[in-house]
Short mmCIF file of C-alpha atoms and ligand atoms in Angstrom, two decimals:
data_model
loop_
_atom_site.label_atom_id
_atom_site.label_comp_id
_atom_site.label_asym_id
_atom_site.label_seq_id
_atom_site.Cartn_x
_atom_site.Cartn_y
_atom_site.Cartn_z
CA MET A 1 0.00 0.00 0.00
CA SER A 2 1.42 3.36 -0.94
CA GLN A 3 2.25 5.87 1.80
CA ASP A 4 0.60 8.87 0.17
CA LEU A 5 -2.94 7.64 -0.31
CA HIS A 6 -5.37 10.46 0.23
CA GLN A 7 -8.47 8.50 -0.68
CA PHE A 8 -10.23 6.45 1.93
CA LEU A 9 -13.21 4.16 1.63
CA CYS A 10 -15.51 2.97 4.38
CA ILE A 11 -18.28 0.49 3.63
CA HIS A 12 -20.86 0.38 6.42
CA GLY A 13 -23.36 -2.49 6.64
CA HIS A 14 -26.44 -2.20 8.85
CA PHE A 15 -27.15 -5.82 9.84
CA TYR A 16 -30.48 -6.23 11.52
CA GLN A 17 -33.52 -8.48 11.94
CA PRO A 18 -36.56 -7.78 14.10
CA PRO A 19 -37.45 -10.32 16.78
CA ARG A 20 -39.60 -12.97 15.08
CA GLU A 21 -40.33 -15.14 18.12
CA ASP A 22 -43.85 -15.55 19.42
CA PRO A 23 -43.56 -13.42 22.57
CA PHE A 24 -45.44 -16.03 24.62
CA THR A 25 -43.50 -19.12 23.57
CA GLY A 26 -40.16 -17.69 22.42
CA VAL A 27 -40.45 -19.84 19.29
CA ILE A 28 -40.45 -18.56 15.71
CA THR A 29 -43.56 -19.74 13.87
CA PRO A 30 -42.53 -21.22 10.48
CA GLU A 31 -42.47 -18.46 7.84
CA HIS A 32 -43.73 -19.72 4.49
CA GLY A 33 -41.92 -17.20 2.32
CA ALA A 34 -38.59 -18.47 3.65
CA THR A 35 -38.84 -22.03 2.23
CA PRO A 36 -36.77 -24.23 2.23
CA PHE A 37 -35.70 -22.57 5.49
CA ASP A 38 -37.91 -22.51 8.58
CA ASN A 39 -37.85 -18.73 8.81
CA PHE A 40 -36.25 -15.64 7.35
CA ASN A 41 -33.52 -15.46 9.97
CA GLU A 42 -32.27 -18.86 8.79
CA LYS A 43 -32.58 -17.96 5.12
CA ILE A 44 -30.72 -14.66 5.53
CA THR A 45 -28.06 -16.36 7.63
CA ALA A 46 -27.40 -18.89 4.87
CA GLU A 47 -27.35 -16.23 2.15
CA CYS A 48 -25.65 -13.37 3.94
CA TYR A 49 -24.42 -13.61 7.53
CA ARG A 50 -22.62 -16.93 7.12
CA PRO A 51 -20.83 -16.29 3.82
CA ASN A 52 -19.83 -12.74 4.75
CA ALA A 53 -18.51 -13.94 8.11
CA GLU A 54 -16.66 -16.87 6.55
CA MET A 55 -15.12 -14.70 3.82
CA GLY A 56 -13.80 -12.36 6.50
CA ASN A 57 -15.76 -9.39 5.15
CA PHE A 58 -16.65 -8.07 8.60
CA GLU A 59 -12.93 -7.52 9.23
CA HIS A 60 -12.82 -4.98 6.39
CA ILE A 61 -16.03 -3.04 6.76
CA SER A 62 -17.80 -0.92 9.35
CA TYR A 63 -20.95 -2.55 10.69
CA ASP A 64 -23.69 -2.59 13.26
CA LEU A 65 -25.30 -5.82 14.39
CA GLY A 66 -28.79 -5.11 15.72
CA PRO A 67 -29.26 -6.42 19.28
CA THR A 68 -32.30 -8.54 18.41
CA LEU A 69 -30.36 -10.18 15.54
CA ALA A 70 -27.22 -10.55 17.68
CA GLU A 71 -29.23 -12.31 20.37
CA TRP A 72 -30.72 -14.75 17.84
CA LEU A 73 -27.39 -15.41 16.08
CA GLU A 74 -25.60 -16.02 19.36
CA ARG A 75 -28.20 -18.59 20.34
CA THR A 76 -28.63 -20.39 17.01
CA HIS A 77 -25.35 -19.88 15.10
CA PRO A 78 -22.69 -19.23 17.73
CA ALA A 79 -19.75 -19.73 15.35
CA ILE A 80 -21.01 -17.12 12.87
CA TYR A 81 -21.83 -14.80 15.74
CA ALA A 82 -18.34 -15.22 17.21
CA ARG A 83 -16.71 -14.50 13.86
CA ILE A 84 -18.67 -11.24 13.50
CA ILE A 85 -17.83 -10.08 17.03
CA GLU A 86 -14.19 -11.08 16.53
CA ALA A 87 -13.88 -8.68 13.59
CA ASP A 88 -14.34 -5.75 15.94
CA ARG A 89 -11.93 -7.18 18.53
CA HIS A 90 -9.33 -7.48 15.81
CA HIS A 91 -9.72 -3.79 14.96
CA VAL A 92 -9.51 -2.76 18.60
CA LYS A 93 -6.26 -4.69 18.93
CA ARG A 94 -4.80 -3.28 15.76
CA TYR A 95 -6.02 0.34 15.78
CA GLY A 96 -7.27 0.94 19.30
CA HIS A 97 -10.75 1.46 17.82
CA GLY A 98 -13.37 -1.08 16.84
CA ASN A 99 -15.21 -1.17 13.52
CA ALA A 100 -18.61 -2.01 14.99
CA LEU A 101 -21.28 0.53 15.90
CA ALA A 102 -24.06 0.07 18.43
CA GLN A 103 -27.71 0.29 17.41
CA ALA A 104 -30.69 1.66 19.31
CA TYR A 105 -32.12 -1.52 20.85
CA ASN A 106 -35.48 -2.20 19.21
CA HIS A 107 -35.03 -0.46 15.87
CA THR A 108 -37.45 2.21 17.07
CA ILE A 109 -37.95 5.40 15.06
CA LEU A 110 -36.51 7.56 17.80
CA PRO A 111 -37.90 10.96 16.72
CA LEU A 112 -41.39 9.46 17.19
CA ALA A 113 -40.59 8.08 20.65
CA THR A 114 -41.07 9.87 23.96
CA PRO A 115 -37.91 11.38 25.50
CA ARG A 116 -37.93 8.61 28.12
CA ASP A 117 -38.20 5.88 25.50
CA LYS A 118 -35.45 7.48 23.41
CA ARG A 119 -33.14 7.34 26.37
CA THR A 120 -34.04 3.74 27.20
CA GLN A 121 -33.54 2.61 23.59
CA ILE A 122 -30.14 4.28 23.42
CA ILE A 123 -28.99 3.04 26.82
CA TRP A 124 -30.15 -0.53 26.08
CA GLY A 125 -28.38 -0.45 22.71
CA LEU A 126 -25.15 0.76 24.31
CA ALA A 127 -25.37 -1.79 27.14
CA ASP A 128 -25.99 -4.59 24.65
CA PHE A 129 -22.99 -3.48 22.61
CA ALA A 130 -20.65 -3.24 25.60
CA HIS A 131 -21.74 -6.70 26.72
CA ARG A 132 -21.15 -8.31 23.33
CA PHE A 133 -18.08 -6.44 22.12
CA GLY A 134 -16.35 -5.96 25.45
CA HIS A 135 -15.86 -2.20 25.17
CA PRO A 136 -18.08 0.87 25.03
CA ALA A 137 -19.47 1.87 21.63
CA GLU A 138 -18.03 4.96 19.99
CA GLY A 139 -20.71 5.23 17.31
CA MET A 140 -24.38 4.37 17.08
CA TRP A 141 -26.52 3.51 14.06
CA LEU A 142 -30.02 4.95 14.30
CA ALA A 143 -32.91 2.89 12.87
CA GLU A 144 -33.63 4.24 9.36
CA THR A 145 -31.06 6.95 10.26
CA ALA A 146 -34.11 8.65 11.78
CA VAL A 147 -32.93 11.60 13.77
CA ASP A 148 -33.97 14.68 15.67
CA ILE A 149 -31.94 16.98 17.87
CA GLU A 150 -33.21 15.45 21.11
CA THR A 151 -32.03 12.01 19.96
CA LEU A 152 -28.57 13.36 19.13
CA ALA A 153 -28.41 15.19 22.46
CA ILE A 154 -29.09 11.94 24.34
CA LEU A 155 -26.51 10.10 22.21
CA ALA A 156 -23.90 12.73 23.09
CA GLU A 157 -24.88 12.66 26.76
CA GLU A 158 -24.42 8.90 26.77
CA GLY A 159 -20.95 9.23 25.32
CA VAL A 160 -21.65 8.39 21.67
CA GLN A 161 -19.18 10.24 19.42
CA TYR A 162 -20.62 9.73 15.95
CA THR A 163 -23.45 8.47 13.76
CA ILE A 164 -24.15 8.11 10.03
CA LEU A 165 -26.83 10.07 8.17
CA ALA A 166 -28.05 10.50 4.60
CA PRO A 167 -26.74 13.63 2.86
CA TRP A 168 -30.26 15.05 2.49
CA GLN A 169 -30.59 15.11 6.26
CA ALA A 170 -28.23 18.07 6.22
CA ALA A 171 -30.05 21.41 6.07
CA GLU A 172 -27.27 22.94 3.95
CA LEU A 173 -24.95 21.94 1.16
CA ILE A 174 -22.35 19.49 2.43
CA ASP A 175 -19.30 17.71 1.11
CA PRO A 176 -19.82 14.05 2.05
CA THR A 177 -16.09 13.32 1.79
CA GLU A 178 -15.45 14.62 5.31
CA PRO A 179 -17.10 14.27 8.75
CA TYR A 180 -19.06 17.18 10.24
CA ARG A 181 -19.89 18.35 13.70
CA VAL A 182 -23.47 19.00 14.85
CA VAL A 183 -23.59 21.42 17.76
CA LEU A 184 -26.22 20.47 20.33
CA PRO A 185 -28.05 22.34 23.05
CA GLY A 186 -26.19 22.33 26.34
CA GLY A 187 -22.74 22.77 24.81
CA ARG A 188 -22.32 19.21 23.56
CA SER A 189 -21.78 18.11 19.99
CA ILE A 190 -21.75 14.96 17.91
CA ILE A 191 -19.92 13.96 14.74
CA VAL A 192 -21.91 13.00 11.67
CA TYR A 193 -20.67 11.13 8.62
CA PHE A 194 -22.89 11.64 5.59
CA TYR A 195 -22.88 8.63 3.34
CA ASN A 196 -22.35 8.89 -0.38
CA ALA A 197 -25.87 8.79 -1.85
CA PRO A 198 -25.19 7.77 -5.48
CA LEU A 199 -23.02 4.81 -4.46
CA SER A 200 -25.11 3.71 -1.48
CA GLY A 201 -28.28 3.99 -3.57
CA GLY A 202 -26.61 2.29 -6.53
CA ILE A 203 -25.44 -0.64 -4.44
CA SER A 204 -28.88 -0.96 -2.87
CA PHE A 205 -31.16 -0.52 -5.86
CA GLU A 206 -29.28 -0.91 -9.16
CA GLY A 207 -28.04 -4.37 -10.04
CA GLU A 208 -25.41 -3.28 -12.57
CA VAL A 209 -23.42 -1.19 -10.06
CA THR A 210 -22.29 -4.28 -8.18
CA ILE A 211 -21.69 -6.74 -11.01
CA ASN A 212 -17.95 -6.22 -10.99
CA ALA A 213 -15.93 -4.99 -8.02
CA ASP A 214 -13.03 -3.81 -10.20
CA THR A 215 -15.36 -1.66 -12.30
CA PHE A 216 -16.90 -0.33 -9.13
CA ALA A 217 -13.49 0.58 -7.70
CA THR A 218 -11.98 2.02 -10.87
CA SER A 219 -14.95 3.86 -12.36
CA TYR A 220 -17.80 4.38 -9.87
CA LEU A 221 -15.66 5.28 -6.85
CA PRO A 222 -13.33 7.91 -8.43
CA HIS A 223 -16.33 9.83 -9.81
CA GLN A 224 -17.45 10.52 -6.27
CA LEU A 225 -14.22 12.09 -5.11
CA ASN A 226 -13.90 15.79 -4.43
CA GLN A 227 -11.68 17.06 -7.28
CA LYS A 228 -10.42 20.04 -5.32
CA LYS A 229 -9.20 17.73 -2.57
CA ILE A 230 -7.40 15.58 -5.14
CA GLU A 231 -5.60 18.65 -6.49
CA ASP A 232 -4.69 19.82 -3.00
CA ALA A 233 -3.66 16.30 -1.95
CA THR A 234 -6.10 16.59 0.95
CA ASP A 235 -7.44 13.41 2.53
CA GLN A 236 -11.01 12.46 1.79
CA ILE A 237 -13.33 9.60 2.66
CA ILE A 238 -16.17 7.98 0.78
CA VAL A 239 -18.67 6.38 3.14
CA VAL A 240 -21.07 3.86 1.63
CA ALA A 241 -23.91 2.83 3.95
CA THR A 242 -26.58 0.25 3.16
CA ASP A 243 -28.48 -2.59 4.74
CA GLY A 244 -25.94 -5.37 5.28
CA GLU A 245 -28.39 -8.01 4.04
CA LEU A 246 -28.13 -6.86 0.48
CA TYR A 247 -24.70 -8.50 0.30
CA GLY A 248 -25.95 -11.98 -0.54
CA HIS A 249 -29.60 -11.95 0.55
CA HIS A 250 -31.39 -9.11 -1.25
CA LYS A 251 -28.78 -9.38 -3.99
CA PRO A 252 -27.33 -12.82 -4.72
CA TRP A 253 -23.52 -13.03 -5.12
CA ARG A 254 -22.97 -9.56 -3.69
CA ASP A 255 -21.18 -11.16 -0.74
CA ARG A 256 -18.52 -12.07 -3.33
CA PHE A 257 -18.58 -8.54 -4.71
CA LEU A 258 -18.00 -7.19 -1.22
CA GLU A 259 -15.23 -9.68 -0.55
CA TYR A 260 -13.30 -8.71 -3.65
CA LEU A 261 -13.94 -4.98 -3.25
CA VAL A 262 -12.84 -4.64 0.36
CA GLN A 263 -10.04 -7.20 0.27
CA GLN A 264 -8.47 -6.28 -3.12
CA GLY A 265 -10.35 -4.09 -5.57
CA ALA A 266 -10.50 -0.85 -3.59
CA GLN A 267 -6.80 -0.95 -2.63
CA ALA A 268 -5.80 -1.75 -6.20
CA ALA A 269 -7.70 1.35 -7.34
CA GLY A 270 -5.85 3.57 -4.86
CA PHE A 271 -8.28 3.60 -1.95
CA GLU A 272 -7.33 2.78 1.59
CA MET A 273 -10.03 0.90 3.46
CA THR A 274 -10.85 2.54 6.77
CA THR A 275 -13.48 2.60 9.48
CA LEU A 276 -15.27 5.53 11.04
CA GLY A 277 -13.54 5.52 14.43
CA THR A 278 -10.07 5.02 12.99
CA TYR A 279 -10.54 7.76 10.39
CA LEU A 280 -11.43 10.25 13.13
CA LEU A 281 -8.03 9.68 14.77
CA SER A 282 -6.40 11.88 12.17
CA HIS A 283 -9.44 13.58 10.61
CA GLN A 284 -11.50 15.44 13.17
CA PRO A 285 -14.31 17.48 11.63
CA THR A 286 -13.47 21.08 10.82
CA ARG A 287 -16.96 22.18 9.80
CA GLU A 288 -20.32 22.38 11.52
CA VAL A 289 -23.62 21.47 9.94
CA ALA A 290 -27.29 22.06 10.70
CA LEU A 291 -29.75 19.20 10.13
CA HIS A 292 -33.26 18.75 8.81
CA ALA A 293 -35.02 17.25 11.77
CA PRO A 294 -36.83 15.00 12.06
CA SER A 295 -35.53 13.20 9.01
CA SER A 296 -34.49 9.71 7.89
CA TRP A 297 -32.88 7.82 5.00
CA SER A 298 -35.92 6.08 3.54
CA CYS A 299 -38.66 8.69 3.68
CA SER A 300 -38.50 12.10 2.05
CA HIS A 301 -41.25 13.36 4.36
CA GLY A 302 -39.23 13.43 7.56
CA VAL A 303 -40.38 10.41 9.52
CA ALA A 304 -43.99 10.43 8.29
CA ARG A 305 -43.57 6.94 6.82
CA TRP A 306 -43.68 5.52 10.36
CA GLY A 307 -46.02 8.12 11.85
CA SER A 308 -48.75 10.07 10.09
CA GLY A 309 -48.22 8.18 6.81
CA CYS A 310 -46.97 9.58 3.49
CA GLY A 311 -46.69 8.93 -0.23
CA CYS A 312 -43.67 6.65 0.24
CA THR A 313 -46.09 3.75 0.59
CA GLU A 314 -49.57 3.54 -0.86
CA GLY A 315 -52.54 3.38 1.45
CA ASP A 316 -50.76 5.03 4.35
CA ALA A 317 -53.11 7.82 5.18
CA GLY A 318 -55.32 5.92 7.58
CA TRP A 319 -53.90 2.96 9.37
CA LYS A 320 -50.42 4.11 10.42
CA PRO A 321 -51.42 7.05 12.63
CA GLN A 322 -54.31 4.99 14.00
CA LEU A 323 -52.13 2.01 14.90
CA ARG A 324 -49.56 4.34 16.41
CA ALA A 325 -52.25 6.12 18.44
CA ALA A 326 -53.42 2.77 19.83
CA LEU A 327 -49.85 1.79 20.76
CA ASP A 328 -49.09 5.22 22.24
CA HIS A 329 -52.17 5.06 24.42
CA LEU A 330 -51.31 1.56 25.56
CA ALA A 331 -47.74 2.67 26.29
CA SER A 332 -48.96 5.48 28.50
CA ARG A 333 -51.16 3.03 30.42
CA LEU A 334 -48.26 0.55 30.75
CA ASP A 335 -46.05 3.35 32.07
CA GLU A 336 -48.68 4.53 34.53
CA VAL A 337 -49.15 1.05 36.00
CA PHE A 338 -45.39 0.45 36.03
CA GLU A 339 -44.59 3.62 37.92
CA ARG A 340 -47.44 3.21 40.38
CA GLU A 341 -46.87 -0.46 41.11
CA THR A 342 -43.08 -0.54 41.32
CA THR A 343 -42.30 2.63 43.27
CA GLY A 344 -42.46 0.71 46.54
CA ALA A 345 -39.97 -1.92 45.39
CA LEU A 346 -37.57 0.00 43.15
CA SER A 347 -35.71 3.08 44.33
CA ASN A 348 -36.18 4.66 40.90
CA PRO A 349 -38.40 2.68 38.50
CA TRP A 350 -37.20 4.50 35.39
CA GLU A 351 -33.55 4.16 36.23
CA ALA A 352 -34.25 0.47 36.86
CA ARG A 353 -35.89 0.22 33.43
CA ASP A 354 -32.87 1.85 31.76
CA ASN A 355 -30.69 -0.82 33.36
CA TYR A 356 -33.09 -3.70 32.84
CA ILE A 357 -31.81 -5.09 29.53
CA GLY A 358 -28.89 -6.99 31.05
CA PHE A 359 -31.21 -8.55 33.60
CA HIS A 360 -33.79 -9.44 30.96
CA ASN A 361 -31.15 -10.98 28.71
CA GLY A 362 -29.42 -12.78 31.54
CA TRP A 363 -26.08 -10.95 31.91
CA ILE A 364 -27.07 -9.36 35.20
CA SER A 365 -28.18 -11.74 37.94
CA THR A 366 -31.43 -11.29 39.87
CA ARG A 367 -29.37 -10.68 42.97
CA GLU A 368 -27.24 -7.98 41.39
CA PHE A 369 -30.21 -6.25 39.80
CA TRP A 370 -32.12 -6.06 43.07
CA SER A 371 -29.12 -4.98 45.08
CA ARG A 372 -28.51 -2.13 42.63
CA PHE A 373 -32.04 -0.97 41.93
CA GLY A 374 -34.26 -2.31 44.72
CA ARG A 375 -35.36 0.06 47.45
CA ASN A 376 -32.93 -0.45 50.36
CA ARG A 377 -30.95 -2.69 48.02
CA GLY A 378 -34.03 -4.90 47.77
CA ARG A 379 -33.62 -6.21 51.31
CA LEU A 380 -37.17 -5.54 52.47
CA VAL A 381 -38.88 -6.50 49.24
CA SER A 382 -40.87 -9.74 49.51
CA LYS A 383 -40.48 -12.53 46.99
CA ALA A 384 -44.01 -11.98 45.68
CA THR A 385 -43.39 -8.25 45.18
CA ARG A 386 -40.13 -8.98 43.39
CA ARG A 387 -41.85 -11.35 41.03
CA ARG A 388 -44.61 -8.85 40.33
CA THR A 389 -42.07 -6.07 39.75
CA GLU A 390 -40.07 -8.27 37.40
CA SER A 391 -43.25 -8.98 35.41
CA LEU A 392 -43.92 -5.26 35.11
CA LEU A 393 -40.33 -4.67 33.96
CA ALA A 394 -40.86 -7.41 31.38
CA ALA A 395 -44.05 -5.62 30.30
CA GLN A 396 -41.90 -2.53 29.73
CA TYR A 397 -39.56 -4.63 27.59
CA PHE A 398 -42.41 -5.80 25.35
CA GLY A 399 -43.79 -2.26 25.37
CA GLN A 400 -40.51 -1.29 23.69
CA CYS A 401 -40.65 -4.21 21.22
CA MET A 402 -44.09 -3.14 20.00
CA TYR A 403 -42.54 -0.04 18.39
CA THR A 404 -40.26 -2.10 16.11
CA SER A 405 -40.20 0.12 13.03
CA CYS A 406 -40.82 -2.69 10.50
CA GLY A 407 -44.47 -2.64 11.63
CA PHE A 408 -44.84 0.80 10.08
CA PHE A 409 -42.47 0.53 7.13
CA PHE A 410 -44.70 -1.20 4.59
CA GLU A 411 -47.89 -0.26 2.80
CA ASP A 412 -50.49 -2.32 4.60
CA LEU A 413 -51.64 -3.22 8.08
CA ASP A 414 -52.50 -6.86 7.32
CA ARG A 415 -48.92 -8.10 7.17
CA ILE A 416 -46.67 -10.04 9.49
CA GLU A 417 -44.70 -6.95 10.64
CA PRO A 418 -47.60 -4.92 12.14
CA LYS A 419 -49.03 -8.18 13.46
CA ASN A 420 -45.77 -8.82 15.33
CA ASP A 421 -45.92 -5.39 16.92
CA ILE A 422 -49.49 -6.13 18.01
CA ALA A 423 -48.32 -9.50 19.39
CA PHE A 424 -45.69 -7.72 21.52
CA ALA A 425 -48.36 -5.33 22.78
CA ARG A 426 -50.50 -8.32 23.77
CA ARG A 427 -47.60 -9.83 25.70
CA ALA A 428 -47.15 -6.57 27.63
CA ILE A 429 -50.88 -6.48 28.34
CA SER A 430 -50.77 -10.07 29.56
CA LEU A 431 -47.88 -9.45 31.94
CA VAL A 432 -49.67 -6.47 33.48
CA TRP A 433 -52.89 -8.46 33.77
CA GLN A 434 -51.17 -11.35 35.51
CA ALA A 435 -49.12 -9.13 37.80
CA THR A 436 -51.77 -6.63 38.86
CA GLY A 437 -55.19 -7.67 37.53
CA THR A 438 -55.33 -4.42 35.57
CA ASP A 439 -57.09 -4.99 32.26
CA LEU A 440 -55.50 -2.93 29.51
CA GLU A 441 -56.85 -5.20 26.81
CA SER A 442 -60.43 -4.06 26.27
CA ASP A 443 -59.43 -0.43 25.87
CA PHE A 444 -56.55 -1.35 23.54
CA LEU A 445 -58.85 -3.53 21.42
CA ALA A 446 -61.34 -0.69 21.07
CA ARG A 447 -58.58 1.58 19.76
CA LEU A 448 -57.13 -1.19 17.63
CA ALA A 449 -60.49 -1.64 15.91
CA VAL A 450 -59.93 1.71 14.15
CA PRO A 451 -56.94 0.98 11.83
CA ARG A 452 -58.02 -1.22 8.95
CA SER A 453 -56.17 -2.98 6.14
CA TRP A 454 -57.03 -1.46 2.78
CA ARG A 455 -56.33 -4.82 1.17
CA SER A 456 -58.08 -7.38 3.36
CA GLY A 457 -60.45 -5.10 5.29
CA ARG A 458 -59.22 -6.60 8.56
CA SER A 459 -58.79 -4.24 11.49
CA GLY A 460 -55.98 -4.21 14.03
CA ALA A 461 -58.38 -5.81 16.49
CA ASP A 462 -59.05 -8.63 13.98
CA LEU A 463 -55.29 -9.23 13.72
CA TYR A 464 -55.07 -9.28 17.52
CA ARG A 465 -57.82 -11.89 17.77
CA GLN A 466 -56.06 -14.07 15.18
CA LEU A 467 -52.94 -14.36 17.33
CA PRO A 468 -52.26 -17.84 18.71
CA PRO A 469 -54.44 -18.71 21.71
CA VAL A 470 -52.94 -18.40 25.19
CA GLY A 471 -53.80 -19.97 28.55
CA PRO A 472 -57.03 -18.98 30.34
CA LYS A 473 -55.30 -16.86 32.97
CA MET A 474 -52.97 -15.02 30.63
CA LEU A 475 -55.38 -12.32 29.49
CA ALA A 476 -58.62 -10.81 30.74
CA SER A 477 -60.32 -12.03 27.56
CA SER A 478 -58.82 -15.50 27.29
CA GLY A 479 -60.92 -16.91 30.13
CA LEU A 480 -64.03 -15.31 28.71
CA ARG A 481 -63.37 -16.50 25.20
CA LYS A 482 -62.90 -20.03 26.39
CA THR A 483 -66.31 -19.98 28.08
CA GLY A 484 -67.79 -18.44 24.96
CA ARG A 485 -66.48 -21.23 22.76
CA VAL A 486 -67.79 -23.94 25.03
CA ALA A 487 -71.23 -22.36 24.93
ZN1 ZN B 1 -42.32 9.43 3.08
#
């Protein structure tokens, strides 16, 4: 590699799957579209995660591994999981900085979340990262790169140094070949890399761009360089950011394209491969930028695609805001019950929630959790109260899952993704019902009857009622329904 390279390339892959497990059984119901595999996680693993890990591609790119995918991979494909995690360790050893970024935990559209939920999502994502990668995250990937100033302020407060955004999220003309600084209220700031839109879009949506890695490196890449910087021999970076799954899953053989590009082609064309943290070592931002906020990478209407609905997907106008309103109302009820019922047992219920993910996922023991967050270190809290409190914390967990953004991404309500969000809501409702006897279900169902599929005519409440049956004591309605059927 030549000593005077001024051209750097960073390929970032956002690797993520939503939780697909039935929240009552923890088992993934077979997904027909994934045949011959049992479900999409398995299919995408075979087509993308496994080959990219085995080819060593993670060692050469920047990546984030969504917590819900990481958890599944660790459990079902530990060798692939280990290889992916190892890539970051290798970078830490070699450069003092990893090449993995954290991700907000449940792939929630953070600008649409309450300030408290934003914080929880970010803290859970950072805790999950530190647990898996063995060091604190320097950067965080935001679901759909959806951003507002409050989200960035919390990231900065929690020690996150940088994130990646689409160039159109800048409110002014920018040069995407360098990082920028966004100044935040309260004197903090955060670094933003803007990805290269033509290349990232080309890789994602145009088949011909990724047919040949040499062509990509020798003709597509140079076109995106800043000519002035070439003349001045100033360093510059091209950041390409896409969903990681397109390398092999959405686009067959693109795992091979990536392998050749990052392991040979880019270097041969005069680019040095780098990662976001390492690049910052010698290239701190010199310019500030203002952002369009809220904004995201896959909706040109801010974050309306996941909120009020917009022209990005047909048929949006009705069901998305209605489904969101039902979930928001349920969330406020869940929060109310949680705060009221756990104040006696937890010294600060919300601080306990922010620190709950390790306990939920099993890295923090029951004993440690209670000694840190229980009132009087949990000494005076009875076993029954502990159990009830833990159920209400679990309800908060599922209350976070129900905002998984995939539920709002597509055009119609009567699909598996919104149905999964509704299933998570039902699990939260069930936990509250069992722990306190508070029925949040009838009210939620009334609100869920409003959003309706424009294709099948089914309402959210219809989808709820089609969920797999649960035991008679699990929900206020399940006992009733059982009686009804017998009669
Ligand atoms: Zn839109």
